[in-house]
Coordinates of C-alpha atoms in Angstrom, one line a residue:
Chain A
M1 CA 9.7 -1.7 20.9
V2 CA 8.0 -1.2 17.6
M3 CA 9.3 -3.2 14.7
D4 CA 8.1 -1.6 11.5
D5 CA 11.1 -2.3 9.2
P6 CA 9.8 -4.8 6.6
V7 CA 13.4 -5.9 5.8
F8 CA 14.0 -6.8 9.5
L9 CA 10.7 -8.6 9.8
A10 CA 11.4 -10.6 6.6
V11 CA 14.9 -11.6 7.7
S12 CA 13.6 -12.5 11.1
A13 CA 10.8 -14.7 9.7
L14 CA 13.3 -16.4 7.3
T15 CA 15.9 -17.1 10.1
V16 CA 13.5 -18.3 12.8
G17 CA 11.3 -20.2 10.3
S18 CA 14.1 -22.1 8.7
A19 CA 15.7 -22.8 12.1
I20 CA 12.4 -24.5 13.1
V21 CA 12.3 -26.3 9.8
A22 CA 15.9 -27.5 10.3
L23 CA 15.0 -29.2 13.5
E24 CA 11.5 -30.5 12.6
T25 CA 11.6 -31.6 9.0
R26 CA 11.5 -35.4 8.5
E27 CA 14.3 -35.6 5.9
L28 CA 17.7 -34.7 7.4
I29 CA 19.1 -33.4 4.1
Y30 CA 16.3 -30.8 3.8
G31 CA 17.1 -30.0 7.5
G32 CA 20.7 -29.3 6.5
I33 CA 19.6 -27.0 3.6
A34 CA 17.2 -25.2 6.0
L35 CA 20.1 -24.7 8.4
A36 CA 22.1 -23.1 5.6
I37 CA 19.2 -20.8 4.9
S38 CA 19.0 -19.9 8.5
M39 CA 22.7 -19.1 8.6
L40 CA 22.1 -16.9 5.5
G41 CA 19.4 -15.1 7.5
I42 CA 21.9 -14.5 10.3
A43 CA 24.3 -13.0 7.7
G44 CA 21.4 -10.8 6.7
F45 CA 21.1 -9.6 10.3
F46 CA 24.8 -8.8 10.3
L47 CA 24.4 -6.7 7.1
L48 CA 21.5 -4.9 8.7
L49 CA 23.8 -4.2 11.7
D50 CA 26.4 -2.6 9.3
S51 CA 28.9 -5.4 9.8
P52 CA 29.6 -6.5 6.2
F53 CA 32.9 -8.2 7.1
V54 CA 31.3 -10.5 9.7
A55 CA 28.5 -11.2 7.3
M56 CA 30.8 -12.2 4.5
F57 CA 32.8 -14.4 7.0
Q58 CA 29.5 -16.0 8.1
I59 CA 28.5 -16.8 4.5
L60 CA 31.9 -18.2 3.7
V61 CA 32.2 -20.4 6.8
Y62 CA 28.7 -21.4 7.5
V63 CA 27.0 -21.6 4.1
G64 CA 30.1 -22.4 2.2
A65 CA 31.8 -24.9 4.5
V66 CA 29.7 -26.1 7.4
A67 CA 26.5 -26.7 5.4
V68 CA 28.4 -28.6 2.7
L69 CA 30.1 -30.7 5.4
I70 CA 26.8 -31.5 7.1
I71 CA 25.2 -32.5 3.8
F72 CA 28.1 -34.8 3.0
T73 CA 27.8 -36.4 6.4
V74 CA 24.1 -36.9 5.9
M75 CA 24.8 -38.6 2.6
L76 CA 27.4 -40.9 4.2
V77 CA 25.0 -42.2 6.8
R78 CA 22.7 -44.9 5.6
T79 CA 19.2 -43.6 4.9
Q80 CA 17.5 -46.1 7.1
A81 CA 19.4 -44.9 10.2
L82 CA 18.1 -41.4 9.5
F83 CA 14.5 -42.5 9.6
S84 CA 14.6 -45.1 12.4
T85 CA 15.1 -42.3 15.1
K86 CA 12.0 -42.7 17.3
E87 CA 10.2 -39.5 18.3
D88 CA 9.4 -39.4 21.9
K89 CA 6.1 -37.4 22.3
G90 CA 6.5 -36.8 26.0
R91 CA 10.0 -35.6 25.6
K92 CA 9.0 -33.3 22.7
A93 CA 6.1 -31.7 24.7
S94 CA 8.3 -31.2 27.8
G95 CA 11.0 -29.6 25.6
V96 CA 8.5 -27.2 24.1
V97 CA 7.1 -26.2 27.6
L98 CA 10.6 -25.8 29.0
V99 CA 11.7 -23.7 26.2
L100 CA 8.6 -21.5 26.2
I101 CA 9.0 -20.8 29.9
F102 CA 12.7 -20.1 29.4
M103 CA 12.1 -17.8 26.5
I104 CA 9.2 -15.8 28.1
G105 CA 11.3 -15.4 31.3
L106 CA 14.4 -14.3 29.5
G107 CA 12.5 -12.1 27.1
A108 CA 10.6 -10.4 30.0
L109 CA 13.9 -9.9 31.9
L110 CA 15.5 -8.3 28.8
L111 CA 12.5 -6.0 28.2
V112 CA 12.5 -4.6 31.7
S113 CA 16.3 -4.3 31.7
G114 CA 18.1 -1.1 30.6
L115 CA 18.7 -2.6 27.2
S116 CA 15.5 -1.2 25.8
N117 CA 16.6 2.3 26.7
P118 CA 17.6 4.0 23.5
Q119 CA 19.9 6.4 25.3
L120 CA 22.2 3.6 26.4
M121 CA 22.5 1.8 23.1
N122 CA 21.1 2.8 19.7
L123 CA 21.7 2.3 16.0
Q124 CA 22.6 5.9 15.5
M125 CA 26.1 5.3 16.7
P126 CA 28.7 5.3 14.0
P127 CA 29.2 1.8 12.6
V128 CA 32.5 0.0 13.2
D129 CA 35.0 0.3 10.3
F130 CA 36.2 -3.1 9.2
K131 CA 39.8 -1.7 9.0
A132 CA 39.6 -1.4 12.8
I133 CA 38.7 -5.1 13.1
G134 CA 41.8 -6.0 11.1
E135 CA 44.0 -3.7 13.1
E136 CA 42.6 -5.2 16.3
M137 CA 43.2 -8.7 15.1
L138 CA 46.8 -8.2 14.1
T139 CA 47.9 -6.1 17.1
Y140 CA 46.1 -6.8 20.5
Y141 CA 44.5 -10.1 19.5
S142 CA 47.4 -11.5 17.5
P143 CA 48.1 -14.3 20.0
V144 CA 44.4 -15.3 19.8
L145 CA 44.7 -15.4 16.0
I146 CA 47.7 -17.7 16.2
A147 CA 46.0 -19.9 18.8
L148 CA 42.9 -20.0 16.6
G149 CA 45.0 -21.2 13.6
L150 CA 46.5 -23.9 15.8
V151 CA 43.0 -25.0 17.0
L152 CA 41.7 -25.1 13.4
G153 CA 44.7 -27.1 12.3
G154 CA 44.5 -29.5 15.3
S155 CA 40.8 -30.0 14.7
I156 CA 41.3 -30.9 11.1
I157 CA 44.1 -33.3 12.0
G158 CA 41.8 -34.8 14.7
A159 CA 38.9 -35.2 12.3
L160 CA 41.1 -36.9 9.7
A161 CA 42.6 -39.2 12.4
L162 CA 39.1 -40.0 13.6
A163 CA 37.8 -40.8 10.2
R164 CA 40.7 -43.1 9.3
R165 CA 39.7 -46.7 8.7
E166 CA 42.2 -49.1 10.2
D167 CA 40.6 -52.2 8.8
I168 CA 41.1 -51.2 5.1
E169 CA 44.7 -50.1 5.8
T170 CA 45.8 -53.4 7.4
K171 CA 44.3 -55.4 4.4
D172 CA 46.6 -53.5 2.1
G173 CA 49.6 -54.4 4.2
Chain B
M1 CA 12.2 1.9 14.3
V2 CA 14.3 -1.2 14.9
E3 CA 16.4 -1.1 18.0
I4 CA 19.1 -3.3 19.5
I5 CA 16.6 -4.9 21.8
D6 CA 14.8 -6.3 18.7
Y7 CA 17.9 -8.1 17.6
V8 CA 18.5 -9.4 21.2
M9 CA 14.9 -10.7 21.2
I10 CA 15.4 -12.6 17.9
S11 CA 18.6 -14.0 19.3
T12 CA 16.7 -15.2 22.4
I13 CA 14.1 -16.9 20.2
L14 CA 16.9 -18.6 18.2
F15 CA 18.6 -19.7 21.4
G16 CA 15.3 -21.1 22.7
I17 CA 14.8 -23.1 19.4
G18 CA 18.4 -24.4 19.7
I19 CA 17.9 -25.5 23.4
Y20 CA 14.6 -27.2 22.4
G21 CA 16.5 -29.2 19.7
L22 CA 19.1 -30.3 22.2
V23 CA 16.5 -31.4 24.7
A24 CA 14.0 -33.1 22.4
K25 CA 15.9 -34.6 19.5
R26 CA 17.7 -37.9 19.6
S27 CA 19.4 -37.8 16.2
A28 CA 23.1 -36.8 16.7
I29 CA 23.1 -34.8 13.5
R30 CA 20.1 -32.8 14.6
M31 CA 21.8 -32.1 17.8
I32 CA 24.7 -30.6 15.8
F33 CA 22.1 -28.4 14.0
A34 CA 20.8 -27.3 17.4
I35 CA 24.3 -26.5 18.6
E36 CA 24.9 -24.4 15.5
I37 CA 21.7 -22.5 16.0
V38 CA 22.7 -21.7 19.6
A39 CA 26.2 -20.6 18.5
N40 CA 24.6 -18.3 15.8
A41 CA 22.3 -16.7 18.4
A42 CA 25.4 -15.9 20.5
N43 CA 27.1 -14.4 17.5
L44 CA 24.1 -12.3 16.7
N45 CA 24.2 -10.9 20.2
L46 CA 27.9 -10.1 20.0
V47 CA 27.4 -8.2 16.7
A48 CA 24.3 -6.4 17.9
F49 CA 26.0 -5.1 21.0
S50 CA 29.1 -4.2 19.1
R51 CA 26.9 -2.1 16.8
G52 CA 25.0 -0.5 19.7
L53 CA 28.1 0.5 21.6
S54 CA 30.2 1.2 18.4
N55 CA 32.8 -1.2 19.7
V56 CA 35.3 -3.2 17.6
Q57 CA 35.8 -6.0 20.1
G58 CA 32.3 -7.4 19.6
Q59 CA 32.8 -8.0 15.9
T60 CA 36.4 -9.4 16.5
F61 CA 35.0 -11.9 19.0
A62 CA 32.2 -12.8 16.6
L63 CA 34.8 -13.7 13.9
F64 CA 36.8 -15.8 16.4
S65 CA 33.6 -17.5 17.5
I66 CA 32.6 -18.4 13.9
A67 CA 36.0 -20.0 13.3
I68 CA 35.8 -22.0 16.5
A69 CA 32.3 -23.2 15.6
A70 CA 33.6 -24.4 12.2
A71 CA 36.3 -26.4 14.0
E72 CA 33.8 -27.9 16.4
V73 CA 31.5 -29.0 13.6
A74 CA 34.4 -30.7 11.8
V75 CA 35.3 -32.7 14.9
G76 CA 31.6 -33.3 15.9
L77 CA 30.7 -34.8 12.5
G78 CA 33.9 -36.9 12.6
I79 CA 32.8 -38.4 15.9
I80 CA 29.3 -39.0 14.5
I81 CA 30.8 -40.9 11.6
I82 CA 32.8 -43.1 14.0
A83 CA 29.8 -43.7 16.2
Y84 CA 27.7 -44.6 13.1
R85 CA 30.4 -47.1 12.1
L86 CA 30.4 -48.7 15.5
Y87 CA 26.7 -48.8 16.2
K88 CA 25.1 -48.5 12.7
E89 CA 22.9 -45.9 14.3
I90 CA 22.9 -42.1 14.9
D91 CA 20.4 -42.2 17.7
V92 CA 22.2 -40.9 20.8
E93 CA 20.2 -43.2 23.1
E94 CA 21.8 -46.2 21.3
F95 CA 25.3 -45.0 22.1
K96 CA 25.4 -47.1 25.3
S97 CA 29.1 -47.9 26.0
L98 CA 29.8 -44.6 27.7
K99 CA 26.6 -44.8 29.9
G100 CA 27.3 -44.8 33.6

C-alpha cells in the first residue's frame, strides 16, 4: 500500500479535512459549506474511480440539493439556538477514543484481509460503461426504480406535511 | 500506485469521523451532517468495489443510495424544524418528551 498519486492525496485531504471542519467548526453555516466541499471531494473520488455518471449524480444531489436544503434550514433556525449547544468535554474525549479504537481495528482488519491483494481486485479492470448502468436500472432494477420514485414522492409530501403550520391556517379561516 | 484498499481506507476514516459526530455532538443539524458523512463513506465503498470487480451493480446501488439519502435529509430537516418550533432549541438532549 503505497499512495504516490498526488491527485488522490489532494482529494483525500480535501474530503477528510472538510468532513472534520463540518463537524468541528463553531458556525453551523460554515459547517454546511464544509459538508458540501466534502461531498465534492467524494465526487472527485468517483471520477478517479472512472465513474463519471455517479460523480455527476453526487454533485447534483448532494452539492446542488442537500447542501442548499441544509443551509436554508440553518438560516431558519434562530442564531442563538445554534450557539447555545453546550459542548461536553468528557463526551467528546470518549467519542474520539472510541472512534480511534474502532478505526484502527477496522483498518488493521482490512489491511490483513485479502482486499490488499492486487490479484483479487485492481484498477486495471475495464471500467464500467454508464450505458450498462442505465440498462440495468431499466430492466432488472426497474421495480426498485419505481419504488424509489414513490419513496422520494412520499418523503417530499411528508416533509411538506410536517412543515405545515396549523396555527396560521386556522387564523385565516 | 493507488489500489482499491486505499479508497476503502479513506472510506473507513470518513465512517469513523461520522460515527464520532453521532456520538459526541448534541446539535441535531450536526448529527444530520454526521449521517451524511457515513452515507457517503458507504457510497465510496460501493463505487470502489464496483470499479475493482468491474461490476455494474455497485454503481447502480450507489445511485439508489444517493437518492434515498436525499429523501432522508428532506424528512430529517423537516423533523428538526418541527422540533425547533416546539422546543425553541436544536439540542437533542432538550427533546425530552420522547424520553423513557
